[in-house]
Structures are given as C-alpha cells and as structure tokens.
Amino acid sequence: MEISVQDLEVNSNASLTVSLAQTPYCRKHRYDPQNPLCAHIIFVGSIVKVNDSEAGLAKKALFSRHPEMESWPKDHNWFFAKFNITNIWVLDYFGGLKIVTPEEYYSVKP
C-alpha cells in the first residue's frame, strides 16, 4: 500500500544517503551541509524480498527495533526485504567521490 513499495515493484533500484549533517558534527564544526567536509555516504543497489530462510532473522531484527510493527494489520500484505548494495560512494573531502566496494565495506572491523 505504501507508495515507495509500489515504485519498487516497477523498479527495484534504490539509494540511501546518510550524512553527518544528521548529527551535531557539522554544526559543531560550522560546516554547511553541502560542504564535502560534512561527509556523506551513498549506498546504491536494489531492494529484494528476503527468502524463507532469512525471514526469521529479518523479523527479529525489525521487531526488536520497532516492536509496535508486530501488531500492524496483517491484511496490508507486509513483507520483509533487504537492501542488496552494489555501489558505495563516500564524499568526505574536496575532489570528488571515493568508491568503496561492498566487500571492503562489510570487511571493516568496528
């Protein structure tokens, strides 16, 4: 029923941008959100429905963070999906994007 899901059914390509402007960091350093020093990362890929073997983990992850969703109406045809990331771009300095592969991204130790 949600409009973005209707769009994804036609074209599953998606992107997600996360910026330091969403934190106090840029304001603290007096960086305009458009300044590359106010870094942001762009994930590009496709949204894919999870298979049956992944559904249990997906439910646990979602409901542990958003418990009220477990009681949302079942007749809305909710489903679980994942973001299959194919490209990662980082803009954190002047001179253009840095490309990070998904393998590099997932191999980093926190």
PDB file of C-alpha atoms in Angstrom, residues 14-89:
ATOM      1  CA  ALA A  14      17.239   2.293  -4.694  1.00  0.00           C
ATOM      2  CA  SER A  15      19.731   4.545  -2.961  1.00  0.00           C
ATOM      3  CA  LEU A  16      20.232   5.664   0.611  1.00  0.00           C
ATOM      4  CA  THR A  17      22.232   8.707   1.647  1.00  0.00           C
ATOM      5  CA  VAL A  18      23.439   9.216   5.207  1.00  0.00           C
ATOM      6  CA  SER A  19      25.110  12.486   6.140  1.00  0.00           C
ATOM      7  CA  LEU A  20      26.985  13.870   9.110  1.00  0.00           C
ATOM      8  CA  ALA A  21      24.541  16.770   8.783  1.00  0.00           C
ATOM      9  CA  GLN A  22      22.090  14.442  10.550  1.00  0.00           C
ATOM     10  CA  THR A  23      24.303  14.664  13.652  1.00  0.00           C
ATOM     11  CA  PRO A  24      25.658  17.637  15.647  1.00  0.00           C
ATOM     12  CA  TYR A  25      29.090  17.189  13.973  1.00  0.00           C
ATOM     13  CA  CYS A  26      28.709  19.635  11.075  1.00  0.00           C
ATOM     14  CA  ARG A  27      27.001  22.307  13.145  1.00  0.00           C
ATOM     15  CA  LYS A  28      29.731  21.980  15.779  1.00  0.00           C
ATOM     16  CA  HIS A  29      32.448  22.467  13.133  1.00  0.00           C
ATOM     17  CA  ARG A  30      30.425  25.147  11.296  1.00  0.00           C
ATOM     18  CA  TYR A  31      30.261  23.101   8.099  1.00  0.00           C
ATOM     19  CA  ASP A  32      27.442  23.793   5.711  1.00  0.00           C
ATOM     20  CA  PRO A  33      25.630  20.517   4.923  1.00  0.00           C
ATOM     21  CA  GLN A  34      26.729  20.923   1.277  1.00  0.00           C
ATOM     22  CA  ASN A  35      30.401  21.227   2.262  1.00  0.00           C
ATOM     23  CA  PRO A  36      32.210  17.948   1.480  1.00  0.00           C
ATOM     24  CA  LEU A  37      33.766  18.086   4.963  1.00  0.00           C
ATOM     25  CA  CYS A  38      30.234  17.450   6.222  1.00  0.00           C
ATOM     26  CA  ALA A  39      30.700  13.940   4.898  1.00  0.00           C
ATOM     27  CA  HIS A  40      28.047  11.728   3.456  1.00  0.00           C
ATOM     28  CA  ILE A  41      27.874   8.219   2.116  1.00  0.00           C
ATOM     29  CA  ILE A  42      25.601   6.960  -0.632  1.00  0.00           C
ATOM     30  CA  PHE A  43      24.582   3.318  -0.851  1.00  0.00           C
ATOM     31  CA  VAL A  44      23.206   2.164  -4.215  1.00  0.00           C
ATOM     32  CA  GLY A  45      21.611  -1.164  -5.015  1.00  0.00           C
ATOM     33  CA  SER A  46      18.273  -2.901  -5.180  1.00  0.00           C
ATOM     34  CA  ILE A  47      15.549  -3.861  -2.751  1.00  0.00           C
ATOM     35  CA  VAL A  48      14.973  -7.623  -2.687  1.00  0.00           C
ATOM     36  CA  LYS A  49      12.358  -9.609  -0.761  1.00  0.00           C
ATOM     37  CA  VAL A  50      14.030 -11.945   1.716  1.00  0.00           C
ATOM     38  CA  ASN A  51      13.644 -15.670   1.194  1.00  0.00           C
ATOM     39  CA  ASP A  52      12.080 -18.035   3.734  1.00  0.00           C
ATOM     40  CA  SER A  53      15.426 -18.885   5.339  1.00  0.00           C
ATOM     41  CA  GLU A  54      16.103 -15.169   6.014  1.00  0.00           C
ATOM     42  CA  ALA A  55      12.607 -14.225   7.183  1.00  0.00           C
ATOM     43  CA  GLY A  56      13.121 -15.213  10.828  1.00  0.00           C
ATOM     44  CA  LEU A  57      16.219 -13.078  11.205  1.00  0.00           C
ATOM     45  CA  ALA A  58      14.537 -10.186   9.378  1.00  0.00           C
ATOM     46  CA  LYS A  59      11.514 -10.296  11.706  1.00  0.00           C
ATOM     47  CA  LYS A  60      13.701 -10.458  14.793  1.00  0.00           C
ATOM     48  CA  ALA A  61      15.822  -7.512  13.632  1.00  0.00           C
ATOM     49  CA  LEU A  62      12.851  -5.345  12.678  1.00  0.00           C
ATOM     50  CA  PHE A  63      10.627  -6.079  15.666  1.00  0.00           C
ATOM     51  CA  SER A  64      13.471  -5.691  18.169  1.00  0.00           C
ATOM     52  CA  ARG A  65      13.874  -2.102  16.952  1.00  0.00           C
ATOM     53  CA  HIS A  66      10.209  -1.371  16.199  1.00  0.00           C
ATOM     54  CA  PRO A  67       8.097  -3.622  18.453  1.00  0.00           C
ATOM     55  CA  GLU A  68       4.777  -1.941  17.634  1.00  0.00           C
ATOM     56  CA  MET A  69       5.101  -3.041  14.000  1.00  0.00           C
ATOM     57  CA  GLU A  70       4.446  -6.648  15.018  1.00  0.00           C
ATOM     58  CA  SER A  71       0.821  -5.703  15.696  1.00  0.00           C
ATOM     59  CA  TRP A  72       0.283  -3.728  12.492  1.00  0.00           C
ATOM     60  CA  PRO A  73      -2.595  -5.032  10.323  1.00  0.00           C
ATOM     61  CA  LYS A  74      -1.684  -8.289   8.553  1.00  0.00           C
ATOM     62  CA  ASP A  75      -4.058  -7.568   5.656  1.00  0.00           C
ATOM     63  CA  HIS A  76      -1.731  -4.813   4.404  1.00  0.00           C
ATOM     64  CA  ASN A  77       0.471  -7.528   2.863  1.00  0.00           C
ATOM     65  CA  TRP A  78       3.686  -6.547   4.636  1.00  0.00           C
ATOM     66  CA  PHE A  79       6.808  -8.350   3.573  1.00  0.00           C
ATOM     67  CA  PHE A  80      10.449  -8.321   4.592  1.00  0.00           C
ATOM     68  CA  ALA A  81      13.112  -7.068   2.230  1.00  0.00           C
ATOM     69  CA  LYS A  82      16.802  -6.305   2.240  1.00  0.00           C
ATOM     70  CA  PHE A  83      18.977  -3.762   0.516  1.00  0.00           C
ATOM     71  CA  ASN A  84      21.332  -5.538  -1.880  1.00  0.00           C
ATOM     72  CA  ILE A  85      24.147  -2.962  -2.002  1.00  0.00           C
ATOM     73  CA  THR A  86      26.139  -2.858  -5.241  1.00  0.00           C
ATOM     74  CA  ASN A  87      27.912   0.513  -5.008  1.00  0.00           C
ATOM     75  CA  ILE A  88      29.085   2.728  -2.176  1.00  0.00           C
ATOM     76  CA  TRP A  89      30.214   6.294  -2.675  1.00  0.00           C
TER      77      TRP A  89
END
